Short mmCIF file of C-alpha atoms and ligand atoms in Angstrom, two decimals:
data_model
loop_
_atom_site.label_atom_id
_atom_site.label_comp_id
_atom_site.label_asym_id
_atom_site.label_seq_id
_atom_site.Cartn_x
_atom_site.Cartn_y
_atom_site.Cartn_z
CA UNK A 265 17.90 -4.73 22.97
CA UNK A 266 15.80 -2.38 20.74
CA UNK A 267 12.41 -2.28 21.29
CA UNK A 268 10.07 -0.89 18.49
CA UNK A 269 6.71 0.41 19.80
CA UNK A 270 3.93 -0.59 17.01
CA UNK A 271 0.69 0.65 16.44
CA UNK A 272 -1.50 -1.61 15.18
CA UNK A 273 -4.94 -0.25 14.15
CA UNK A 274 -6.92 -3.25 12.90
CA UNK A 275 -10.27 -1.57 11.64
CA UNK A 276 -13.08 -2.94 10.31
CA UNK A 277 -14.05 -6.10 8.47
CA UNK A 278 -11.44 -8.47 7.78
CA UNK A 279 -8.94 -5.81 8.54
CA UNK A 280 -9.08 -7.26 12.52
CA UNK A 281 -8.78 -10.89 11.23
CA UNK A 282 -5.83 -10.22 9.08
CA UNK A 283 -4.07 -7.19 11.58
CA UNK A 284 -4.84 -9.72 13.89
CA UNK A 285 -2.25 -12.05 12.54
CA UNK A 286 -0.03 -10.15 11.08
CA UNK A 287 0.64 -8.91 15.09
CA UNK A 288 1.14 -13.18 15.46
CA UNK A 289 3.48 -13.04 12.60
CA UNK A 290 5.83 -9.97 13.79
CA UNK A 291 5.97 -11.39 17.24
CA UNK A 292 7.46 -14.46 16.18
CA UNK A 293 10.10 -12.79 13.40
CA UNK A 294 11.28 -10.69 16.40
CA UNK A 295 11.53 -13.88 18.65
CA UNK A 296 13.51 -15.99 15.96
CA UNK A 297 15.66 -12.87 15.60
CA UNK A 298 16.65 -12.13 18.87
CA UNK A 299 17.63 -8.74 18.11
CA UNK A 300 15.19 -6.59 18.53
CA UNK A 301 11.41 -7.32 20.76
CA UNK A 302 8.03 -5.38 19.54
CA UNK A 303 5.51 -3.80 21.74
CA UNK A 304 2.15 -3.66 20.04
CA UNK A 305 -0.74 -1.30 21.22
CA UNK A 306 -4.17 -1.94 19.47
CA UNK A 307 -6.12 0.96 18.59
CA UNK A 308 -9.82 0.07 18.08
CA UNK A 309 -10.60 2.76 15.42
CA UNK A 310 -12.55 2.37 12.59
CA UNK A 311 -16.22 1.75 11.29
CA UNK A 312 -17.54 0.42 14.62
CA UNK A 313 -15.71 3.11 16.97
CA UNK A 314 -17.82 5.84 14.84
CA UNK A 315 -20.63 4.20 15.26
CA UNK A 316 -20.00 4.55 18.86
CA UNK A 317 -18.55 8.25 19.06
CA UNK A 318 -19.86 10.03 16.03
CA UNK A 319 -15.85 9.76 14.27
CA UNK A 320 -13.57 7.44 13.04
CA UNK A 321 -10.85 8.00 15.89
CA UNK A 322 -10.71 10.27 19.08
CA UNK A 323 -9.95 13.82 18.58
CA UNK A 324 -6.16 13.03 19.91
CA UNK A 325 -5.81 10.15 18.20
CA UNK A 326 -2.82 11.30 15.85
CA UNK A 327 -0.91 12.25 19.20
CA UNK A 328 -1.36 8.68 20.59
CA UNK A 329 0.17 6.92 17.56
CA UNK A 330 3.10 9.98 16.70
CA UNK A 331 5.72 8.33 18.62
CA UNK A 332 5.10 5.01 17.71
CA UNK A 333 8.12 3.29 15.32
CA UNK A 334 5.49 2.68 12.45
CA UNK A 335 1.53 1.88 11.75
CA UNK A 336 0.28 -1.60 11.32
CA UNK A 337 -3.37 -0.85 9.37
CA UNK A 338 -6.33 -2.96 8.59
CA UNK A 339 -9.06 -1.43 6.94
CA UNK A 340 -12.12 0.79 7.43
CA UNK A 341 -15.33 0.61 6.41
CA UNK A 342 -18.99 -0.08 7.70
CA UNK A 343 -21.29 -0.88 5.59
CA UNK A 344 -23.74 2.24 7.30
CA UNK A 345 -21.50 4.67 6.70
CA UNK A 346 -20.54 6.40 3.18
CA UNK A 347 -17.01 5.09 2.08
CA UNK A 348 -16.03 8.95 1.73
CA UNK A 349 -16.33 9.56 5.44
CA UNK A 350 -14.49 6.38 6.50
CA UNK A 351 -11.77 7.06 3.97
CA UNK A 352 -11.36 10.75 5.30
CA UNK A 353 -11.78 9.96 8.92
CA UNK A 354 -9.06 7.38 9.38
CA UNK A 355 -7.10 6.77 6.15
CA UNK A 356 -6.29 9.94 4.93
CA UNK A 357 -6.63 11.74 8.27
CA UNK A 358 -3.23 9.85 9.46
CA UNK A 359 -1.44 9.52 5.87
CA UNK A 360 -1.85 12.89 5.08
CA UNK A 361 -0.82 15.17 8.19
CA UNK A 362 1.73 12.67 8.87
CA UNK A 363 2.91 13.23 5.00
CA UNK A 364 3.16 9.71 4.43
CA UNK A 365 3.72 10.79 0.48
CA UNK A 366 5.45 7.72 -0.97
CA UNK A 367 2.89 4.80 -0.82
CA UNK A 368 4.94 1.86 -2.30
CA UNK A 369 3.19 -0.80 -3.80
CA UNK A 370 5.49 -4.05 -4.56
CA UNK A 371 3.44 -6.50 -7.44
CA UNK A 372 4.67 -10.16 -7.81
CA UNK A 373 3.49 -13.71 -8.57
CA UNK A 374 4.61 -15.60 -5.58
CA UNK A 375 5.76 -18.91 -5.40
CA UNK A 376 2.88 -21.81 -6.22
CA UNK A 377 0.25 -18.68 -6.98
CA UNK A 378 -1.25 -18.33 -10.52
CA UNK A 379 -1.58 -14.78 -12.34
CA UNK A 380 -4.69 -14.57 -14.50
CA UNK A 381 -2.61 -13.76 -17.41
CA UNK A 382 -1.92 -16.93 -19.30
CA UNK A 383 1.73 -16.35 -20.39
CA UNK A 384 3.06 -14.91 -17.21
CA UNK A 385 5.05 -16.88 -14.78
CA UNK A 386 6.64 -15.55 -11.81
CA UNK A 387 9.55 -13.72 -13.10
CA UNK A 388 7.77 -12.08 -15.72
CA UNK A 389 5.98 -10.21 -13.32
CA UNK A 390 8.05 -8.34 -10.84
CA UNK A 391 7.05 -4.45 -10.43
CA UNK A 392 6.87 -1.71 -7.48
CA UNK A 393 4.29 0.97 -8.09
CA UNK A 394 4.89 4.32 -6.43
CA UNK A 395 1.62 6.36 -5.38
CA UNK A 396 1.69 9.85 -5.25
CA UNK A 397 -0.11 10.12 -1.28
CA UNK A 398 -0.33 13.60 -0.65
CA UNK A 399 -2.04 15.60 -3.60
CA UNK A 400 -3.16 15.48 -6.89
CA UNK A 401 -6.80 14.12 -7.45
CA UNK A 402 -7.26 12.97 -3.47
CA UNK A 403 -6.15 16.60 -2.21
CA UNK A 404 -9.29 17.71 -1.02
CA UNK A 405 -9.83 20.66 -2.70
CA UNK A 406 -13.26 21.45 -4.28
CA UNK A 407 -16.97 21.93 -3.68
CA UNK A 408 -20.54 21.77 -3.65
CA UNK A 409 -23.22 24.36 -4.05
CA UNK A 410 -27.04 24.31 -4.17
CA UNK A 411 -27.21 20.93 -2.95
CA UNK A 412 -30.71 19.09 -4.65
CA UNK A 413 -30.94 22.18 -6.76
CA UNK A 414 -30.95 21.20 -10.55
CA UNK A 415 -28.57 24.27 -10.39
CA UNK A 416 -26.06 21.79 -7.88
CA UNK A 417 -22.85 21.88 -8.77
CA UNK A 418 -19.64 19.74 -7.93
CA UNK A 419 -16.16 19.69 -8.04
CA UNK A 420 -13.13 17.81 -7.20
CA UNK A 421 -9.88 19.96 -8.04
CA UNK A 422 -6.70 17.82 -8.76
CA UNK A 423 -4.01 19.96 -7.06
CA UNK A 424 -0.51 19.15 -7.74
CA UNK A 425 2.73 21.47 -6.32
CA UNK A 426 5.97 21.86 -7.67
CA UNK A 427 7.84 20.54 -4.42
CA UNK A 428 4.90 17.40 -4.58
CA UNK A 429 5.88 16.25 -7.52
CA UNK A 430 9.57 16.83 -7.16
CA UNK A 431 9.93 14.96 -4.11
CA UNK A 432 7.53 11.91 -5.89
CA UNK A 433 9.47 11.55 -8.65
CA UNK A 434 13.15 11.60 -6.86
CA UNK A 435 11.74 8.96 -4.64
CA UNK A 436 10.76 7.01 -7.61
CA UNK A 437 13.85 7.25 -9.37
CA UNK A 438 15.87 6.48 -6.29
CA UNK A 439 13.63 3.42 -5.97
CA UNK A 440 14.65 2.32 -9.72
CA UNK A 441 17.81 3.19 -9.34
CA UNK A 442 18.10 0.58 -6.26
CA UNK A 443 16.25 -2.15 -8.02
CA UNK A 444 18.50 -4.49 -10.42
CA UNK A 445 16.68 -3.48 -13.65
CA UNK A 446 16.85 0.57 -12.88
CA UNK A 447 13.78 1.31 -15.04
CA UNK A 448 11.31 3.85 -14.53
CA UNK A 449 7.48 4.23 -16.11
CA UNK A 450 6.22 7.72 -15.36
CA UNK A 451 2.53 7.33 -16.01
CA UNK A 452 0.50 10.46 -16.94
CA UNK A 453 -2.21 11.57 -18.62
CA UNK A 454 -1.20 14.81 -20.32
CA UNK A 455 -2.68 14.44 -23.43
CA UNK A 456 -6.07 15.10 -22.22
CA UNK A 457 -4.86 17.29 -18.78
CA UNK A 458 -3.10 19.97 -20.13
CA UNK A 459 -2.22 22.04 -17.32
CA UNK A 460 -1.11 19.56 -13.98
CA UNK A 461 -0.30 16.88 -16.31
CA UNK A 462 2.22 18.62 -18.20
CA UNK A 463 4.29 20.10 -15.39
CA UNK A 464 3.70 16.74 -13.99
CA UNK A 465 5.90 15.66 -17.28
CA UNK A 466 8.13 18.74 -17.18
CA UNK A 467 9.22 17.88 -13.55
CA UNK A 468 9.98 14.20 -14.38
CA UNK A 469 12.18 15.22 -17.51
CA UNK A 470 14.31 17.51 -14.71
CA UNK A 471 14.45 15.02 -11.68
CA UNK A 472 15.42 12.10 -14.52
CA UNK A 473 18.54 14.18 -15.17
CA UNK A 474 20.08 14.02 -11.48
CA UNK A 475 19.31 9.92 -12.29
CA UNK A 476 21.72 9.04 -15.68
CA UNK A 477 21.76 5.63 -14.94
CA UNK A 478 17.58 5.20 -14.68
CA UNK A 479 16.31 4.06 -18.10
CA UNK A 480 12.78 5.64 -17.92
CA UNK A 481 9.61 5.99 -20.50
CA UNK A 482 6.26 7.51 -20.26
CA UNK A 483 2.81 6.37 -20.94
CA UNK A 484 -0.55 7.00 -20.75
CA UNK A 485 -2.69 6.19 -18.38
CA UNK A 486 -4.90 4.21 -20.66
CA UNK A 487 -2.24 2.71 -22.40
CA UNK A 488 -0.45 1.63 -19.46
CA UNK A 489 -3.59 -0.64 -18.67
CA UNK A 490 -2.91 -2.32 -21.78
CA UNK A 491 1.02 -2.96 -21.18
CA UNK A 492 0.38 -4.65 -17.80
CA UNK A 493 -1.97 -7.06 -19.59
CA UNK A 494 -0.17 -7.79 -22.44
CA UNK A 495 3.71 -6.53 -21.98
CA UNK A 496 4.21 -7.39 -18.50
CA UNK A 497 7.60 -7.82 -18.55
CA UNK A 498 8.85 -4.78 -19.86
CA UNK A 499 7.74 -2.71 -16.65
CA UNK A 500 9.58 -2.96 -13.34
CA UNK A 501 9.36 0.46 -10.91
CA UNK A 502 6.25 2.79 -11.85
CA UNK A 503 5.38 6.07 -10.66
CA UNK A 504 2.04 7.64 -10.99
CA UNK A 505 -0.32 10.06 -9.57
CA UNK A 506 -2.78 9.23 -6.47
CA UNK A 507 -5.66 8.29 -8.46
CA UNK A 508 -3.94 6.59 -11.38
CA UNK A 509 -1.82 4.41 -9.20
CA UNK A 510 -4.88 3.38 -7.17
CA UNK A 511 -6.76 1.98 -10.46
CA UNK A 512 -3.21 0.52 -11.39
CA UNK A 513 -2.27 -1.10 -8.44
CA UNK A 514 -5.83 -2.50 -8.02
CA UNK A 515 -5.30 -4.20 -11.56
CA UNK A 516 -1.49 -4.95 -10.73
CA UNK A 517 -2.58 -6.73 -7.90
CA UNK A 518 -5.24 -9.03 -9.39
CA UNK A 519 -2.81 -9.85 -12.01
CA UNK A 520 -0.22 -11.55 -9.37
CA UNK A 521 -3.23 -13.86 -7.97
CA UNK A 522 -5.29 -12.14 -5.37
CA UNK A 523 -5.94 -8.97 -4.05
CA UNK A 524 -5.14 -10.47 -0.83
CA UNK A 525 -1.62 -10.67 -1.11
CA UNK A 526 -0.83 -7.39 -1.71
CA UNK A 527 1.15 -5.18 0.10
CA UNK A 528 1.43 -1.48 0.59
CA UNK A 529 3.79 1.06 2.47
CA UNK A 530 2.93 4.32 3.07
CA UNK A 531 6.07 6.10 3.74
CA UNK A 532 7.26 9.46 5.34
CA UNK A 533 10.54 9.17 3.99
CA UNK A 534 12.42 11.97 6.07
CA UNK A 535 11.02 9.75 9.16
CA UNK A 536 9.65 13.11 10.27
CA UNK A 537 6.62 10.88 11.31
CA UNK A 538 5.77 6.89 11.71
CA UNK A 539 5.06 5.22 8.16
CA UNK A 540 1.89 3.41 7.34
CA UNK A 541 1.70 -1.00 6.48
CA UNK A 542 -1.05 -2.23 5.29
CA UNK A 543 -2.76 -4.48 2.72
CA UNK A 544 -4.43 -3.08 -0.21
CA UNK A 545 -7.55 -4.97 0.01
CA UNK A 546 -10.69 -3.43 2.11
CA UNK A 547 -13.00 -4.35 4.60
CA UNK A 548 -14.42 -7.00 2.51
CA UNK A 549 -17.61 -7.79 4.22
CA UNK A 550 -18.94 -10.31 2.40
CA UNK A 551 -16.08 -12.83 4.05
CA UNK A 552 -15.98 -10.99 7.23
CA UNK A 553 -15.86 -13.02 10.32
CA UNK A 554 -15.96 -16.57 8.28
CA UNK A 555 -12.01 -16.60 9.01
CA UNK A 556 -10.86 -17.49 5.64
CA UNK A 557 -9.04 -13.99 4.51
CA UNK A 558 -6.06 -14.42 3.58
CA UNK A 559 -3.72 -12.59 5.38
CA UNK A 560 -0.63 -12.72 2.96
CA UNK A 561 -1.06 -9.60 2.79
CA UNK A 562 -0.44 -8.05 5.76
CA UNK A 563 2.33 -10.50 6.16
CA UNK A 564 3.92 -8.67 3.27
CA UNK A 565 3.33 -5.49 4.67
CA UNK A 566 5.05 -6.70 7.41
CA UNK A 567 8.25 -7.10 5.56
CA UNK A 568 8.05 -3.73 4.46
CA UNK A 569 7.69 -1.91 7.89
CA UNK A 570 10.77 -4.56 9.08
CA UNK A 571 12.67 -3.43 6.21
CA UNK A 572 11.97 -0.02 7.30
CA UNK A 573 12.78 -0.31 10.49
CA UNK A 574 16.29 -1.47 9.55
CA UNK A 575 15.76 -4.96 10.48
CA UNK A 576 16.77 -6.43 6.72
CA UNK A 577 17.64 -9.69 8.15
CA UNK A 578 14.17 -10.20 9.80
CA UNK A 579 12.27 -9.03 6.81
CA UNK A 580 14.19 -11.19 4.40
CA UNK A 581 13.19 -13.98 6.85
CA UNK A 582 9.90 -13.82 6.87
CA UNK A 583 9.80 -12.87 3.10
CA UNK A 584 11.30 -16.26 2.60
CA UNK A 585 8.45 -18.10 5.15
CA UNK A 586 5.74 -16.45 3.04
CA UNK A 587 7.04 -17.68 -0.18
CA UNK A 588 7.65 -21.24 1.48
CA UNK A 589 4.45 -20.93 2.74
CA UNK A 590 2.43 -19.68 -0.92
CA UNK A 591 4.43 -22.13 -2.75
CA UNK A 592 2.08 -25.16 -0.95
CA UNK A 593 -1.50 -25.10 -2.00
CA UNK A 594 -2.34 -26.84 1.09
CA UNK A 595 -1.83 -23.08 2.74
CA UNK A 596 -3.83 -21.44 0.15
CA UNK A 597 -7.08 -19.95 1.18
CA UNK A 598 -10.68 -19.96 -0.66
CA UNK A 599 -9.70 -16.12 -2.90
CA UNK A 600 -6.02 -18.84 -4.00
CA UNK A 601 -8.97 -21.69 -5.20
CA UNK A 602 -8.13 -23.19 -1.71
CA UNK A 603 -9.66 -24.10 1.17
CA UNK A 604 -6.85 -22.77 3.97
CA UNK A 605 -8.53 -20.43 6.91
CA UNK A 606 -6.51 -17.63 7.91
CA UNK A 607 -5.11 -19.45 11.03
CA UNK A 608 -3.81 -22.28 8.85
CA UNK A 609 -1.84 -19.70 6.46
CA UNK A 610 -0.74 -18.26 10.23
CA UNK A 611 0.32 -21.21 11.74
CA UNK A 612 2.33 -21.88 8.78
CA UNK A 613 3.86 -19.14 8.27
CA UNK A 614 5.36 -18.86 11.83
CA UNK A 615 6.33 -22.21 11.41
CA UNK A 616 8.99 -22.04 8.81
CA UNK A 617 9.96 -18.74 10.29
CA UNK A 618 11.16 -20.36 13.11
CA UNK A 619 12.50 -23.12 10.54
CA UNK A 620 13.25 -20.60 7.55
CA UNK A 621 17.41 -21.31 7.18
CA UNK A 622 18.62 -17.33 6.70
P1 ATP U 149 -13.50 -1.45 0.72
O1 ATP U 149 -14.65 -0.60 0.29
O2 ATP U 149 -13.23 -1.42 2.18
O3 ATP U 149 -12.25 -1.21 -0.13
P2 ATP U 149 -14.44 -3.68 -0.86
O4 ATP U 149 -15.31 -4.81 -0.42
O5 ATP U 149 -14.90 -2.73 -1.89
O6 ATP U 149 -13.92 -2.95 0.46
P3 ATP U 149 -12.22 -5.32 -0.85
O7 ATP U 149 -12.43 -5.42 0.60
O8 ATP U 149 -10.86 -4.96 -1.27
O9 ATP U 149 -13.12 -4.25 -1.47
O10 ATP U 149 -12.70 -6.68 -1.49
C1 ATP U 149 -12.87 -6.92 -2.87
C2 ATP U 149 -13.09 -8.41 -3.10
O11 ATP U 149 -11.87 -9.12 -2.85
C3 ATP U 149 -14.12 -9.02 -2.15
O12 ATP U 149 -14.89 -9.98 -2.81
C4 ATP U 149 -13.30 -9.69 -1.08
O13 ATP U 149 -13.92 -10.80 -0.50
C5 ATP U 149 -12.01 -10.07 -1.79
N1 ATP U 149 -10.88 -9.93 -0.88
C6 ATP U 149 -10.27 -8.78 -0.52
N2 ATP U 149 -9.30 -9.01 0.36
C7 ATP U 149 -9.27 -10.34 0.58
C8 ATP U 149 -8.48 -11.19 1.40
N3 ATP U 149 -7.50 -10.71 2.20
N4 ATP U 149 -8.73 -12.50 1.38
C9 ATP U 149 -9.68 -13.00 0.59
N5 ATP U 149 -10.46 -12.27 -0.22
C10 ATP U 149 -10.27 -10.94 -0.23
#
């Protein structure tokens, strides 16, 4: 029987209360499946490990997790320590050398949840956002001078390759072209960037022609704001760059109910390296420890490293639990208007995976 080795890298804040579970959660999929086992080893890096050792993981700690099947993530944060050096220190520091590039971001109203937009029910609202994870505005490049000077000066280069943006944007129309509706948004902003932007539109044009069958528009950064508000339904796979699909996908997912339900891949698509699952949310201290996050999630997440794994059965499984599971208010916790702890949502969810009829 295959056994996938799983790293599971909790963090801070919630991120241990909902990794936590989401461990629960894949035990018991690969126990009602029979096919396959996991083997989970917990890496305590994060927020609190710095605190400890001066850095967000050990000096190795990209060799311990390199031959692992795929990353289960949490979050890191602490509220002593800038955001900047967390983000760089664990995030990014294990996306980017391990090229993760395609961060997929799946947005819909689940079963029994309510969007915030009035007229929206659940199939009106059924979209995958594709985040540009390697470059662009979160590449690293730029730099300070005369720090405290009133001559300081800052900057932040966007940096954006040819063979970046071509590999992006065949992933993204290979993603539409797999999805029922086969329709592609290719966000930009090259009205106002005149130099990235437009090869950034250039490049989409050419990969668009190896995909005849993907209908596909573009749109404005700003504007595209205003169609996820008001046109919902008109949108089904996006693809935009690292810093516009963050904003996005942080408004996408309030829009389908809670940012606690969202999920997120972070994909190395040759499989040169282990992929990346984890929810979008943060650390979010302010419910930390009061076990009420709602680990939905991660659960999602889950689906997506299953489905990655090759284990479509198993994800479809538990895809159907979590829906069973959202569709009862009694399982919805306080961010749903509820007043479900995370071990409740848990409990459940394991539940009708062992009952779930697939
Ligand atoms: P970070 O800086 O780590 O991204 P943050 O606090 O800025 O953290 P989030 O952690 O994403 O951002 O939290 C934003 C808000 O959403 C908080 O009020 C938080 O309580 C709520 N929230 C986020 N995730 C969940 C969750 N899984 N369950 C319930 N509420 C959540």
């Amino acid at each position: 029987m295959k056994t996938y080795r799983i790293a599971a890298i909790p963090g801070d804040g919630i991120g241990t209360e909902v990794v936590d579970a989401g461990v629960e959660v894949l035990a018991a999929v690969a126990k009602r499946d029979g096919g396959f086992a996991v083997a989970v080893d917990r890496f305590d890096w994060g927020g609190a490990y710095y605190k400890k050792h001066g850095r967000m993981m050990p000096e190795n700690g990209r060799d311990l997790i390199r031959r692992h099947d795929a990353i289960l993530f949490g979050s890191a944060g602490h509220p002593d320590i800038p955001d900047h050096v967390t983000l760089w220190g664990l995030r990014l520091a294990i996306c980017q050398p391990f090229d993760q590039y395609a961060n997929v971001r799946p947005t819909r109203v689940l079963p029994g949840i309510t969007s915030p937009l009035r007229h929206v029910n659940g199939g009106e609202l059924d979209w995958v956002i594709v985040r540009e994870n390697s470059e662009g505005e979160y590449a690293g490049v730029g730099g300070r001078v005369h720090q405290g000077s009133p001559l300081e000066a800052a900057t932040d280069v966007a940096m954006f390759t040819r063979a970046g943006v071509e590999r992006i944007m065949r992933f993204a129309f290979g993603l539409a072209r797999s999805r029922p509706r086969k329709l592609l948004t290719v966000v930009t902003k090259s009205n106002a960037q005149r130099h990235a932007m437009v090869m950034w539109d250039e490049i989409a044009v050419q990969v668009a022609a190896e995909f005849p069958d993907v209908e596909w528009d573009k749109m404005l950064v700003d504007a595209m704001t205003m169609r996820m508000v008001i046109r919902p339904q008109t949108i089904d796979t996006v693809v935009a760059t690292n810093l516009h699909a963050d904003i996005l996908s942080d408004l996408a997912a309030a829009l389908a109910g809670s940012l606690g339900i969202a999920p997120t891949a972070n994909l190395n698509p040759e499989r040169a390296f282990p992929s990346m699952f984890e929810p979008i949310h943060g650390s979010a201290f302010d419910i930390m420890g009061k076990g009420i996050a709602n680990p939905i999630g991660t659960f999602w997440s889950t689906v997506m490293m299953l489905e990655h794994l090759g284990e479509p059965a198993a994800a479809g499984r538990l895809m159907q639990a979590i829906e069973k599971v959202t569709a009862d208010p009694r399982f919805h916790t306080p961010d749903l208007g509820g007043a479900a702890r995370t071990t409740d949502v848990t409990v459940a969810v394991i539940d009708a995976v062992h009952g779930a009829n697939v």
